[in-house]
Amino acid sequence: SDFEDLHPDAVQYYKTQGINFKTVSEIHQGEPLMRRWTDLKVDAWNDFTDQMTEHLRWFRPGIKTARNLYATVVMNPESEKWFAQSLLKSIQHYDHVALMAMPYMENAADPEEWLIDLHGAVNNILGDTDKVIFELQTRDWRTQTNIPTETLVAQMRQLFLSGAMNVAYYPDDFLED
């Protein structure tokens, strides 16, 4: 989050990158510093997973990677610093980005319109959505009820009509059909 990362190793790393601070509140005092700190955290995460992927390629040469992101990061760019996530940077490091396209989790007033807006935001950032997997929710965790199949089908159809190439859903509760 934007209020973590005071581990001594992290602080030392930031110093090597030209960022000196004693408290996280110091970082929050200036937007340029906050942006730089956020970028370093996002880059550190991507660099770490790039290294893991390279090691895994020895065992699985054709391995594909995906990064799961909150939709908020796309809909509200200000939230990149809250989660240390970036759609644009993730697309550069992973084969796919699984975007949590979960309107009920986001308390969307109109879930279908929210999905259209999400697809449009992704398209505006990337120019296309070929590497993005729109991950729909099959359960409304607020009410502990399943999303009706008809609703999921309509949401998938809307995403495909909007130009989405990849749609998935979670969770798949096959035991309950």
CSV table of C-alpha atoms in Angstrom, one decimal:
chain,number,residue,atom,x,y,z
A,1,SER,CA,0.0,0.0,0.0
A,2,ASP,CA,1.0,3.6,0.0
A,3,PHE,CA,1.7,3.4,3.8
A,4,GLU,CA,4.1,0.5,3.9
A,5,ASP,CA,7.7,-0.5,2.9
A,6,LEU,CA,9.7,0.7,5.8
A,7,HIS,CA,11.7,-2.5,6.0
A,8,PRO,CA,15.4,-1.6,6.4
A,9,ASP,CA,16.3,-3.4,3.1
A,10,ALA,CA,13.6,-1.4,1.3
A,11,VAL,CA,14.7,1.9,2.8
A,12,GLN,CA,18.3,1.1,1.8
A,13,TYR,CA,17.1,0.3,-1.8
A,14,TYR,CA,15.2,3.6,-2.0
A,15,LYS,CA,18.4,5.5,-0.8
A,16,THR,CA,20.3,3.9,-3.7
A,17,GLN,CA,17.6,5.3,-6.0
A,18,GLY,CA,17.9,8.8,-4.6
A,19,ILE,CA,15.0,8.7,-2.2
A,20,ASN,CA,15.8,9.5,1.4
A,21,PHE,CA,13.1,9.4,4.1
A,22,LYS,CA,12.5,8.3,7.7
A,23,THR,CA,8.7,8.1,7.6
A,24,VAL,CA,6.2,7.3,5.0
A,25,SER,CA,4.4,10.5,5.8
A,26,GLU,CA,7.4,12.4,4.3
A,27,ILE,CA,6.8,10.7,1.0
A,28,HIS,CA,3.1,11.7,1.1
A,29,GLN,CA,4.1,15.4,1.3
A,30,GLY,CA,5.0,15.8,-2.3
A,31,GLU,CA,3.4,14.3,-5.4
A,32,PRO,CA,6.7,14.0,-7.5
A,33,LEU,CA,8.3,12.0,-4.6
A,34,MET,CA,5.2,9.9,-4.2
A,35,ARG,CA,5.1,9.1,-7.9
A,36,ARG,CA,8.8,8.2,-7.9
A,37,TRP,CA,8.3,5.9,-4.8
A,38,THR,CA,5.3,4.3,-6.4
A,39,ASP,CA,7.1,3.6,-9.7
A,40,LEU,CA,10.0,2.1,-7.8
A,41,LYS,CA,7.7,-0.3,-5.9
A,42,VAL,CA,5.9,-1.3,-9.1
A,43,ASP,CA,9.2,-1.8,-10.9
A,44,ALA,CA,10.6,-3.8,-8.0
A,45,TRP,CA,7.7,-6.2,-8.1
A,46,ASN,CA,7.9,-6.6,-11.9
A,47,ASP,CA,11.7,-7.1,-11.8
A,48,PHE,CA,11.2,-9.8,-9.1
A,49,THR,CA,8.6,-11.7,-11.1
A,50,ASP,CA,10.7,-11.3,-14.3
A,51,GLN,CA,13.6,-13.0,-12.4
A,52,MET,CA,11.3,-15.8,-11.2
A,53,THR,CA,10.0,-16.3,-14.7
A,54,GLU,CA,13.5,-16.6,-16.1
A,55,HIS,CA,14.3,-19.3,-13.5
A,56,LEU,CA,11.0,-21.1,-14.3
A,57,ARG,CA,11.7,-21.1,-18.1
A,58,TRP,CA,14.5,-23.6,-17.4
A,59,PHE,CA,11.9,-26.1,-16.3
A,60,ARG,CA,9.0,-24.8,-18.5
A,61,PRO,CA,10.4,-23.1,-21.6
A,62,GLY,CA,6.9,-22.1,-22.9
A,63,ILE,CA,5.6,-20.7,-19.7
A,64,LYS,CA,3.1,-17.9,-19.9
A,65,THR,CA,2.7,-15.3,-17.2
A,66,ALA,CA,-0.2,-13.2,-16.0
A,67,ARG,CA,-0.6,-10.5,-13.3
A,68,ASN,CA,-3.8,-10.0,-11.5
A,69,LEU,CA,-4.8,-6.3,-11.0
A,70,TYR,CA,-7.6,-4.5,-9.3
A,71,ALA,CA,-9.9,-2.7,-11.7
A,72,THR,CA,-9.5,0.5,-9.6
A,73,VAL,CA,-6.0,0.9,-10.9
A,74,VAL,CA,-7.5,1.3,-14.4
A,75,MET,CA,-10.6,3.3,-13.5
A,76,ASN,CA,-8.7,5.6,-11.0
A,77,PRO,CA,-5.1,6.1,-11.9
A,78,GLU,CA,-4.5,7.8,-8.6
A,79,SER,CA,-4.9,4.3,-7.0
A,80,GLU,CA,-1.7,3.0,-8.6
A,81,LYS,CA,0.1,4.3,-5.4
A,82,TRP,CA,-2.4,2.6,-3.1
A,83,PHE,CA,-1.8,-0.9,-4.6
A,84,ALA,CA,1.7,-0.5,-6.3
A,85,GLN,CA,0.0,-1.7,-9.5
A,86,SER,CA,0.1,-0.4,-13.0
A,87,LEU,CA,-1.7,-1.7,-16.1
A,88,LEU,CA,0.7,-0.1,-18.5
A,89,LYS,CA,3.8,-1.5,-16.8
A,90,SER,CA,2.2,-4.9,-16.2
A,91,ILE,CA,1.5,-5.3,-19.9
A,92,GLN,CA,5.2,-4.8,-20.5
A,93,HIS,CA,6.3,-7.6,-18.2
A,94,TYR,CA,3.6,-10.3,-18.4
A,95,ASP,CA,1.9,-12.2,-21.2
A,96,HIS,CA,-1.5,-11.2,-19.9
A,97,VAL,CA,-3.1,-9.1,-17.2
A,98,ALA,CA,-6.0,-10.6,-15.4
A,99,LEU,CA,-8.1,-7.6,-14.6
A,100,MET,CA,-10.6,-8.0,-11.7
A,101,ALA,CA,-13.7,-6.9,-13.7
A,102,MET,CA,-16.0,-7.3,-10.7
A,103,PRO,CA,-18.7,-4.7,-10.6
A,104,TYR,CA,-20.4,-6.0,-7.4
A,105,MET,CA,-17.1,-6.0,-5.5
A,106,GLU,CA,-16.7,-2.4,-6.6
A,107,ASN,CA,-20.2,-1.5,-5.6
A,108,ALA,CA,-21.1,-0.3,-9.1
A,109,ALA,CA,-24.5,1.2,-9.3
A,110,ASP,CA,-24.9,-0.2,-12.9
A,111,PRO,CA,-22.7,-3.3,-13.3
A,112,GLU,CA,-23.1,-3.4,-17.1
A,113,GLU,CA,-22.3,0.2,-17.6
A,114,TRP,CA,-19.3,-0.2,-15.2
A,115,LEU,CA,-18.0,-3.0,-17.4
A,116,ILE,CA,-18.3,-0.9,-20.5
A,117,ASP,CA,-16.5,1.9,-18.8
A,118,LEU,CA,-13.8,-0.5,-17.6
A,119,HIS,CA,-13.2,-1.9,-21.1
A,120,GLY,CA,-13.1,1.7,-22.5
A,121,ALA,CA,-10.5,2.7,-19.8
A,122,VAL,CA,-8.3,-0.3,-20.7
A,123,ASN,CA,-8.6,0.6,-24.4
A,124,ASN,CA,-7.7,4.2,-23.7
A,125,ILE,CA,-4.6,3.2,-21.8
A,126,LEU,CA,-3.4,0.4,-24.1
A,127,GLY,CA,-5.0,1.1,-27.5
A,128,ASP,CA,-6.4,-2.5,-27.5
A,129,THR,CA,-7.3,-5.1,-25.0
A,130,ASP,CA,-5.8,-8.2,-26.5
A,131,LYS,CA,-3.5,-9.0,-23.6
A,132,VAL,CA,-6.1,-8.3,-20.9
A,133,ILE,CA,-8.3,-11.0,-19.4
A,134,PHE,CA,-11.5,-9.5,-18.0
A,135,GLU,CA,-12.2,-11.6,-14.9
A,136,LEU,CA,-15.8,-11.5,-13.9
A,137,GLN,CA,-17.1,-12.5,-10.5
A,138,THR,CA,-19.6,-15.4,-10.1
A,139,ARG,CA,-20.4,-14.5,-6.5
A,140,ASP,CA,-21.5,-11.4,-4.9
A,141,TRP,CA,-19.5,-11.5,-1.7
A,142,ARG,CA,-21.5,-8.7,-0.1
A,143,THR,CA,-24.7,-10.7,-0.1
A,144,GLN,CA,-23.0,-14.2,-0.2
A,145,THR,CA,-25.1,-15.1,-3.3
A,146,ASN,CA,-24.2,-16.4,-6.7
A,147,ILE,CA,-24.4,-14.1,-9.7
A,148,PRO,CA,-27.1,-15.6,-12.0
A,149,THR,CA,-25.8,-17.4,-15.1
A,150,GLU,CA,-27.9,-15.2,-17.3
A,151,THR,CA,-26.2,-12.1,-15.8
A,152,LEU,CA,-22.7,-13.6,-16.4
A,153,VAL,CA,-23.6,-14.5,-20.0
A,154,ALA,CA,-24.9,-11.0,-20.6
A,155,GLN,CA,-21.8,-9.4,-19.1
A,156,MET,CA,-19.5,-11.7,-21.2
A,157,ARG,CA,-21.5,-10.8,-24.3
A,158,GLN,CA,-21.2,-7.1,-23.6
A,159,LEU,CA,-17.5,-7.3,-23.1
A,160,PHE,CA,-17.0,-9.3,-26.4
A,161,LEU,CA,-19.2,-6.8,-28.2
A,162,SER,CA,-17.1,-4.0,-26.7
A,163,GLY,CA,-14.0,-5.7,-28.3
A,164,ALA,CA,-12.6,-7.8,-25.4
A,165,MET,CA,-10.7,-10.8,-26.6
A,166,ASN,CA,-10.4,-12.6,-23.2
A,167,VAL,CA,-13.0,-13.2,-20.5
A,168,ALA,CA,-12.9,-15.4,-17.5
A,169,TYR,CA,-14.8,-15.9,-14.3
A,170,TYR,CA,-14.1,-16.6,-10.7
A,171,PRO,CA,-14.8,-18.6,-8.6
A,172,ASP,CA,-15.8,-21.7,-10.5
A,173,ASP,CA,-17.9,-23.6,-8.0
A,174,PHE,CA,-18.4,-26.8,-10.1
A,175,LEU,CA,-19.6,-28.7,-7.0
A,176,GLU,CA,-22.7,-26.4,-6.8
A,177,ASP,CA,-23.1,-26.2,-10.6
